[in-house]
Short mmCIF file of C-alpha atoms in Angstrom, two decimals:
data_model
loop_
_atom_site.label_atom_id
_atom_site.label_comp_id
_atom_site.label_asym_id
_atom_site.label_seq_id
_atom_site.Cartn_x
_atom_site.Cartn_y
_atom_site.Cartn_z
CA MET A 155 98.85 137.90 36.32
CA THR A 156 97.19 137.49 39.93
CA ALA A 157 93.96 135.68 40.96
CA PRO A 158 91.62 137.90 42.28
CA SER A 159 91.77 138.40 46.36
CA ARG A 160 88.70 136.64 47.73
CA GLN A 161 87.74 139.77 50.62
CA SER A 162 87.47 141.48 46.60
CA LEU A 163 85.15 139.61 45.05
CA LYS A 164 82.73 138.96 48.16
CA PRO A 165 79.17 140.23 47.47
CA SER A 166 78.16 143.27 48.44
CA THR A 167 74.84 144.18 47.58
CA PRO A 168 72.42 143.93 50.28
CA THR A 169 69.81 141.95 48.53
CA GLU A 170 72.47 139.27 48.13
CA ASN A 171 73.67 139.19 52.02
CA ARG A 172 70.08 139.30 52.64
CA LEU A 173 69.89 135.17 52.31
CA TRP A 174 66.85 133.90 54.23
CA VAL A 175 64.16 136.54 52.21
CA PRO A 176 65.26 133.66 49.00
CA MET A 177 64.96 130.80 51.67
CA ALA A 178 61.77 131.80 53.32
CA GLY A 179 60.38 132.76 49.23
CA LEU A 180 61.63 128.65 48.99
CA LEU A 181 59.76 127.62 51.24
CA ILE A 182 56.61 129.50 51.00
CA ALA A 183 56.34 128.06 47.91
CA SER A 184 57.14 124.52 48.84
CA PHE A 185 53.99 124.91 51.09
CA ALA A 186 51.58 126.31 48.73
CA LEU A 187 52.34 124.14 46.10
CA GLY A 188 52.88 121.11 48.48
CA PHE A 189 49.11 121.65 50.13
CA ALA A 190 47.76 122.57 46.35
CA TYR A 191 49.45 119.06 45.05
CA ASN A 192 48.36 117.07 47.75
CA HIS A 193 44.69 117.91 47.59
CA VAL A 194 44.08 117.04 43.96
CA SER A 195 46.75 114.08 44.43
CA PRO A 196 44.84 110.93 44.81
CA LEU A 197 47.48 109.35 46.45
CA GLY A 198 48.34 112.36 48.62
CA VAL A 199 48.30 112.59 52.60
CA ARG A 200 45.68 111.50 54.29
CA SER A 201 43.95 111.68 57.89
CA ARG A 202 44.88 108.81 59.74
CA GLY A 203 42.31 105.42 59.84
CA ALA A 204 40.39 104.58 62.38
CA ALA A 205 43.14 102.14 63.34
CA LYS A 206 45.75 103.77 65.10
CA SER A 207 47.36 100.85 66.14
CA PRO A 208 48.43 97.41 63.64
CA ARG A 209 45.32 95.09 63.61
CA THR A 210 47.88 92.17 63.75
CA GLU A 211 47.17 88.17 64.18
CA ALA A 212 49.78 87.53 66.91
CA SER A 213 51.16 90.09 69.47
CA VAL A 214 51.97 93.70 69.48
CA GLN A 215 55.12 94.33 67.78
CA LYS A 216 57.96 95.26 69.93
CA PRO A 217 60.10 98.16 69.98
CA GLN A 218 63.31 96.86 67.47
CA LYS A 219 66.64 97.15 69.80
CA GLY A 220 69.72 97.34 68.65
CA TYR A 221 71.14 95.70 65.62
CA PHE A 222 68.71 92.65 66.45
CA ASN A 223 66.44 93.03 62.73
CA GLU A 224 69.85 93.27 60.64
CA THR A 225 71.60 90.45 62.10
CA ILE A 226 69.34 88.06 62.10
CA ALA A 227 68.00 88.76 58.96
CA MET A 228 71.52 88.85 57.56
CA SER A 229 72.14 85.21 59.27
CA LEU A 230 69.77 84.05 57.54
CA GLU A 231 70.72 84.99 54.51
CA THR A 232 73.78 83.90 54.84
CA LEU A 233 72.37 80.25 55.45
CA VAL A 234 70.49 80.31 52.37
CA ALA A 235 73.91 81.67 50.09
CA SER A 236 75.74 79.04 51.65
CA GLY A 237 73.53 76.51 50.21
CA LYS A 238 72.01 74.87 52.89
CA THR A 239 69.10 75.47 52.17
CA PRO A 240 66.22 75.07 49.90
CA SER A 241 66.01 77.40 47.15
CA ALA A 242 63.11 78.08 48.41
CA GLY A 243 63.85 78.92 51.77
CA ILE A 244 63.40 76.89 55.03
CA PRO A 245 59.81 75.94 55.24
CA LEU A 246 58.22 78.67 57.52
CA ALA A 247 57.00 75.95 60.01
CA ASN A 248 60.47 74.66 60.59
CA LEU A 249 61.91 77.95 61.48
CA PRO A 250 62.23 78.90 65.60
CA PRO A 251 59.60 80.52 66.53
CA GLY A 252 61.34 84.12 67.41
CA THR A 253 63.47 84.33 63.93
CA LEU A 254 62.03 86.90 61.66
CA LEU A 255 61.17 86.48 58.52
CA SER A 256 63.20 88.36 55.15
CA SER A 257 61.69 88.78 52.29
CA GLN A 258 63.81 86.90 50.83
CA TRP A 259 62.83 83.98 52.10
CA LEU A 260 59.29 83.96 50.42
CA SER A 261 58.85 82.29 46.46
CA ASP A 262 58.47 83.79 43.70
CA THR A 263 55.23 82.18 42.79
CA PRO A 264 53.11 83.42 40.45
CA VAL A 265 50.03 84.58 42.11
CA PRO A 266 46.73 85.66 40.30
CA ALA A 267 45.31 89.43 40.23
CA ILE A 268 42.04 90.75 41.55
CA THR A 269 41.06 94.75 41.23
CA TRP A 270 39.82 96.91 43.47
CA PRO A 271 36.55 97.00 41.76
CA GLU A 272 36.22 92.98 41.54
CA LEU A 273 37.05 92.67 45.30
CA LYS A 274 35.70 95.88 46.73
CA PRO A 275 31.86 93.52 47.02
CA LEU A 276 33.24 90.72 48.10
CA LEU A 277 34.98 92.82 51.01
CA GLN A 278 31.56 94.15 52.16
CA ALA A 279 29.91 90.61 51.90
CA GLY A 280 32.52 89.29 54.38
CA LYS A 281 33.33 86.40 51.58
CA VAL A 282 37.58 87.24 51.69
CA LEU A 283 40.20 88.33 54.80
CA LEU A 284 41.86 91.27 52.72
CA VAL A 285 45.76 91.32 54.05
CA ASP A 286 48.42 94.03 54.17
CA ALA A 287 51.64 93.12 53.27
CA ARG A 288 53.32 96.85 53.99
CA PRO A 289 55.84 97.72 56.85
CA ALA A 290 53.50 98.56 60.10
CA PRO A 291 53.75 102.00 59.71
CA HIS A 292 52.52 102.42 56.16
CA TYR A 293 49.52 100.23 57.79
CA GLN A 294 49.20 102.85 60.84
CA ALA A 295 49.32 105.85 58.56
CA GLU A 296 46.28 104.41 56.28
CA HIS A 297 45.12 101.47 54.94
CA ILE A 298 41.91 100.24 53.61
CA ALA A 299 39.14 99.95 56.28
CA GLY A 300 38.73 95.56 56.96
CA ALA A 301 42.43 94.39 56.37
CA ILE A 302 44.53 93.07 58.65
CA SER A 303 48.53 93.82 58.69
CA LEU A 304 50.87 91.08 58.19
CA PRO A 305 54.05 92.88 58.02
CA PRO A 306 57.54 91.91 56.49
CA ALA A 307 59.30 92.11 59.95
CA MET A 308 56.42 89.63 61.87
CA SER A 309 58.61 86.64 63.24
CA ALA A 310 58.11 83.10 61.40
CA ALA A 311 55.46 82.31 65.12
CA GLU A 312 52.82 85.15 63.84
CA LEU A 313 53.10 84.19 60.52
CA ALA A 314 51.94 80.32 62.06
CA ALA A 315 49.67 81.90 64.20
CA PHE A 316 48.14 83.54 61.51
CA THR A 317 48.07 80.23 58.85
CA ALA A 318 46.64 78.39 62.39
CA LYS A 319 44.14 80.98 62.38
CA HIS A 320 42.28 80.59 59.04
CA PRO A 321 42.22 77.63 57.07
CA LYS A 322 43.54 76.52 53.76
CA SER A 323 40.28 76.96 52.44
CA SER A 324 39.64 80.89 52.78
CA SER A 325 40.11 83.50 50.33
CA MET A 326 42.53 85.94 50.70
CA VAL A 327 43.54 89.20 48.82
CA LEU A 328 47.02 90.43 49.52
CA TYR A 329 48.44 94.12 49.19
CA CYS A 330 51.15 96.04 48.73
CA ALA A 331 51.97 99.45 48.05
CA THR A 332 52.12 99.39 44.45
CA ASP A 333 52.78 96.93 41.36
CA GLU A 334 56.35 97.50 42.44
CA CYS A 335 56.80 96.41 45.65
CA PRO A 336 57.30 92.42 45.78
CA LEU A 337 55.87 92.10 49.40
CA ALA A 338 52.41 91.13 48.74
CA ARG A 339 52.97 89.03 45.87
CA LYS A 340 56.12 86.59 47.37
CA LEU A 341 53.71 86.45 50.91
CA ALA A 342 50.55 85.09 48.82
CA GLY A 343 53.33 83.25 46.87
CA ALA A 344 54.25 81.66 49.80
CA LEU A 345 50.55 81.24 51.73
CA ILE A 346 50.23 79.21 48.46
CA GLU A 347 53.68 77.09 48.02
CA GLN A 348 54.10 76.24 51.89
CA TYR A 349 51.10 76.51 53.69
CA GLY A 350 48.80 75.04 50.96
CA TYR A 351 46.38 78.08 51.01
CA SER A 352 44.29 77.94 47.19
CA ASP A 353 42.31 80.80 47.11
CA VAL A 354 44.79 83.50 47.42
CA LYS A 355 45.65 86.47 45.16
CA VAL A 356 46.88 90.01 45.21
CA LEU A 357 45.61 93.50 44.93
CA ALA A 358 46.63 94.61 41.12
CA GLY A 359 48.17 97.95 41.68
CA GLY A 360 48.08 97.64 45.50
CA PHE A 361 47.40 100.35 47.88
CA ALA A 362 48.11 103.29 45.41
CA GLN A 363 45.57 102.14 42.48
CA TYR A 364 43.07 101.44 45.25
CA ARG A 365 43.15 105.19 46.53
CA VAL A 366 42.46 106.05 42.83
CA ASP A 367 39.67 103.55 42.26
CA GLU A 368 38.24 105.05 44.94
CA GLN A 369 38.78 108.60 44.29
CA LYS A 370 37.45 108.33 40.49
CA ALA A 371 34.09 106.11 41.78
CA ALA A 372 33.95 109.29 44.37
CA ALA A 373 34.03 111.71 41.63
CA THR A 374 31.16 109.47 39.51
CA VAL A 375 29.03 109.48 42.44
CA ARG A 376 29.28 113.49 42.77
CA ALA A 377 29.08 113.64 38.74
CA VAL A 378 25.80 111.76 39.26
CA LYS A 379 24.31 114.18 41.61
CA MET B 22 94.81 127.42 37.93
CA LYS B 23 92.85 126.39 41.08
CA ILE B 24 90.07 129.23 40.08
CA ALA B 25 89.83 127.20 36.78
CA PHE B 26 90.30 124.00 38.46
CA GLU B 27 87.34 124.70 41.18
CA LEU B 28 84.94 126.50 38.23
CA THR B 29 85.39 122.99 36.33
CA TRP B 30 84.24 120.96 38.94
CA ARG B 31 81.42 123.08 40.54
CA THR B 32 79.17 123.25 37.33
CA PRO B 33 78.84 119.61 36.95
CA LEU B 34 78.50 119.27 40.61
CA ARG B 35 76.02 121.85 40.60
CA TRP B 36 74.18 119.76 38.40
CA LEU B 37 74.99 116.34 39.79
CA LEU B 38 73.12 118.02 43.21
CA GLY B 39 70.24 119.29 41.04
CA LEU B 40 69.65 116.21 39.05
CA LEU B 41 69.67 114.20 42.74
CA LEU B 42 67.36 116.48 44.34
CA VAL B 43 65.04 116.06 40.98
CA TRP B 44 65.23 112.94 41.31
CA ALA B 45 64.38 111.92 44.62
CA ALA B 46 61.38 114.50 44.40
CA LEU B 47 59.54 112.76 41.49
CA SER B 48 60.04 109.47 43.90
CA LYS B 49 58.12 111.24 46.03
CA LEU B 50 56.12 113.21 44.36
CA ALA B 51 54.37 109.75 42.88
CA ASN B 52 52.89 108.62 46.17
CA LEU B 53 53.43 110.97 48.87
CA GLN B 54 50.89 108.60 50.98
CA ASP B 55 54.05 105.77 50.76
CA PHE B 56 56.47 108.41 51.63
CA TYR B 57 54.20 109.60 54.48
CA GLY B 58 54.59 105.98 55.77
CA GLU B 59 58.48 105.95 54.99
CA LEU B 60 58.55 108.71 57.35
CA LEU B 61 56.87 107.03 60.00
CA ALA B 62 59.23 104.42 59.89
CA TYR B 63 61.91 106.64 61.00
CA ARG B 64 60.26 106.52 64.05
CA LEU B 65 61.13 110.12 64.74
CA PRO B 66 60.30 111.70 67.99
CA LEU B 67 57.77 114.36 66.29
CA PRO B 68 54.43 115.04 65.99
CA ASP B 69 52.26 113.54 63.79
CA PHE B 70 50.77 116.77 61.99
CA LEU B 71 54.89 117.80 61.51
CA LEU B 72 55.53 114.73 59.77
CA ARG B 73 52.34 115.34 57.63
CA LEU B 74 53.87 118.57 56.71
CA VAL B 75 57.02 117.64 55.60
CA ALA B 76 55.89 114.45 53.69
CA ILE B 77 53.46 117.10 52.14
CA THR B 78 56.41 120.22 51.76
CA LEU B 79 59.50 118.66 51.69
CA PRO B 80 59.71 116.95 47.81
CA TRP B 81 58.65 120.43 46.79
CA LEU B 82 61.46 122.12 48.36
CA GLU B 83 63.46 119.45 46.90
CA LEU B 84 62.18 119.94 43.31
CA LEU B 85 62.69 123.73 43.85
CA CYS B 86 65.69 123.52 44.97
CA GLY B 87 67.01 121.30 42.19
CA LEU B 88 65.65 123.08 39.74
CA MET B 89 66.93 126.19 40.53
CA LEU B 90 70.38 124.69 41.38
CA ALA B 91 70.50 123.45 37.72
CA ALA B 92 69.23 126.65 36.53
CA GLU B 93 71.89 128.51 38.85
CA ALA B 94 68.90 130.44 40.01
CA TRP B 95 68.78 131.85 43.79
CA THR B 96 72.06 129.70 44.10
CA ARG B 97 73.56 130.72 48.12
CA ALA B 98 69.71 130.37 48.81
CA VAL B 99 69.11 126.82 47.05
CA LEU B 100 72.39 125.35 48.21
CA SER B 101 71.74 126.78 51.54
CA TRP B 102 68.54 124.08 51.74
CA ALA B 103 70.33 121.80 50.46
CA THR B 104 72.90 121.61 52.37
CA VAL B 105 70.02 121.54 55.55
CA LEU B 106 67.80 119.19 53.73
CA PHE B 107 71.16 116.26 53.55
CA ALA B 108 72.31 117.26 57.16
CA THR B 109 68.92 116.40 58.55
CA PHE B 110 68.23 113.25 56.44
CA SER B 111 71.62 112.08 57.47
CA LEU B 112 70.92 113.08 61.16
CA ALA B 113 67.63 110.97 60.10
CA THR B 114 69.25 107.77 58.47
CA GLY B 115 71.78 107.73 61.15
CA GLN B 116 69.44 107.50 63.64
CA ALA B 117 67.64 104.74 62.31
CA TRP B 118 70.60 102.63 61.19
CA LEU B 119 71.89 102.69 65.06
CA ARG B 120 68.25 101.78 66.05
CA GLY B 121 68.65 98.69 63.75
CA LEU B 122 65.34 100.31 62.01
CA GLU B 123 63.99 98.39 59.21
CA ILE B 124 63.32 101.32 56.52
CA SER B 125 63.23 101.84 52.73
CA CYS B 126 65.01 105.15 52.49
CA GLY B 127 62.26 106.62 50.34
CA CYS B 128 64.53 108.34 48.42
CA PHE B 129 64.87 107.28 45.31
CA ASN B 130 62.65 104.90 42.98
CA LEU B 131 64.51 103.22 40.82
CA SER B 132 61.20 101.67 38.99
CA LEU B 133 61.69 105.10 36.97
CA LEU B 134 64.63 103.84 35.39
CA GLY B 135 63.25 100.11 35.25
CA LEU B 136 64.93 99.15 37.86
CA GLY B 137 62.73 97.94 40.52
CA GLY B 138 61.15 94.94 42.63
CA SER B 139 63.94 93.13 44.00
CA SER B 140 66.47 93.75 42.19
CA VAL B 141 70.28 94.19 43.50
CA PHE B 142 70.52 97.80 42.77
CA GLU B 143 67.33 98.80 44.56
CA LYS B 144 68.56 96.58 47.67
CA VAL B 145 71.73 98.29 47.60
CA PHE B 146 70.50 101.84 47.09
CA GLU B 147 67.56 101.49 49.85
CA SER B 148 69.45 99.94 52.42
CA VAL B 149 69.42 102.60 55.36
CA GLY B 150 73.54 102.14 55.99
CA PHE B 151 74.18 103.48 52.40
CA ALA B 152 70.99 106.18 52.38
CA PHE B 153 73.22 107.57 55.46
CA PHE B 154 76.53 107.91 54.00
CA ARG B 155 75.20 109.15 50.62
CA ALA B 156 73.43 112.01 52.37
CA LEU B 157 76.20 112.50 54.43
CA LEU B 158 78.78 112.99 51.02
CA LEU B 159 75.92 115.49 49.33
CA ALA B 160 75.99 117.21 52.49
CA THR B 161 79.94 117.86 51.93
CA ALA B 162 79.02 118.52 48.20
CA ALA B 163 76.62 121.11 48.91
CA VAL B 164 78.54 122.83 52.17
CA TYR B 165 81.60 123.13 49.42
CA LEU B 166 79.60 124.66 46.49
CA LEU B 167 78.38 126.87 48.76
CA ARG B 168 81.79 127.81 50.16
CA GLN B 169 82.33 128.62 46.89
CA GLN B 170 79.75 130.26 46.08
CA THR B 171 80.18 132.88 49.50
CA THR B 172 83.53 133.67 48.17
CA ILE B 173 83.38 133.53 44.65
CA GLY B 174 80.08 135.53 44.19
CA SER B 175 77.06 134.48 41.56
CA THR B 176 78.84 135.56 38.76
CA ASN B 177 78.91 132.25 36.58
#
């Protein structure tokens, strides 16, 4: 028994040959579902915030060139792995000014959390400094009004400048994308352990929970009206 | 014998691609705003409105393709889209890798499997280099399935 030839098994109906029809159908369905879901989802894509450039405590983040970030990060991680540094990493203040920080260098100290409903009145009263620990593009896309950006790609010099500007008694709350994201918790731990800040918390649920809470609050206001 | 061999491999490969597409889609749909931020991190030379459009529609295209691939519906069209998606993703991650951008792949949320935070798996899985090679492999698999589908037809 011979195998059927490829020629004889080719689809021959006009419908099967019009590949673009089902492809277009899939794309249109994706558009429709996408916009509908984005509209109702509390974590949908919204218009950009007022701040189009990151409000950082240091100079504007320079464009990254070549393998610069990965090379530096890898060399720092090699130092840690070789046991030449304390388990918590080289104290940030002792790092050369141009060194880029890797999140692995920051502490695992437990940090207390605060919810958005608790934080909101403190923020409005100007009693707390809000810090966005997400990468800069996320901050640029959207951030909580009033937050400053301390991205994971910041240098030791930038973090040192931040700590020089804000006294150890400052109340700070850091947030990341969600609770699964470790950036805010690790940076907060480093601020407590290595820079002596006493009143540092993380926002429970991160930016995602803030969006959900704000949407619930807005819905409640509409219901009352 | 050869056709039987190919038929045996095609179905599990199709299911695997479908599963990966569904997983990737669900990871993005869980937090669209975060996915949009990850798209910005790629620093693609595209206008902002186009990036928003991609952030809003891409996860649904992935989800529909993944489900239809598993159900073996509109297979040629779905595989064509899968090829386009994986090839585009290869280009995006490749240019990010070459430029040394520190990005999260934004593809798969390992917390859905109970692996998250600072686990070793996430570090490897989310690295841009791994994402690039993974996308290339998936694009190759999609092209293979598409060629098979074009040759033999949607008979199985």
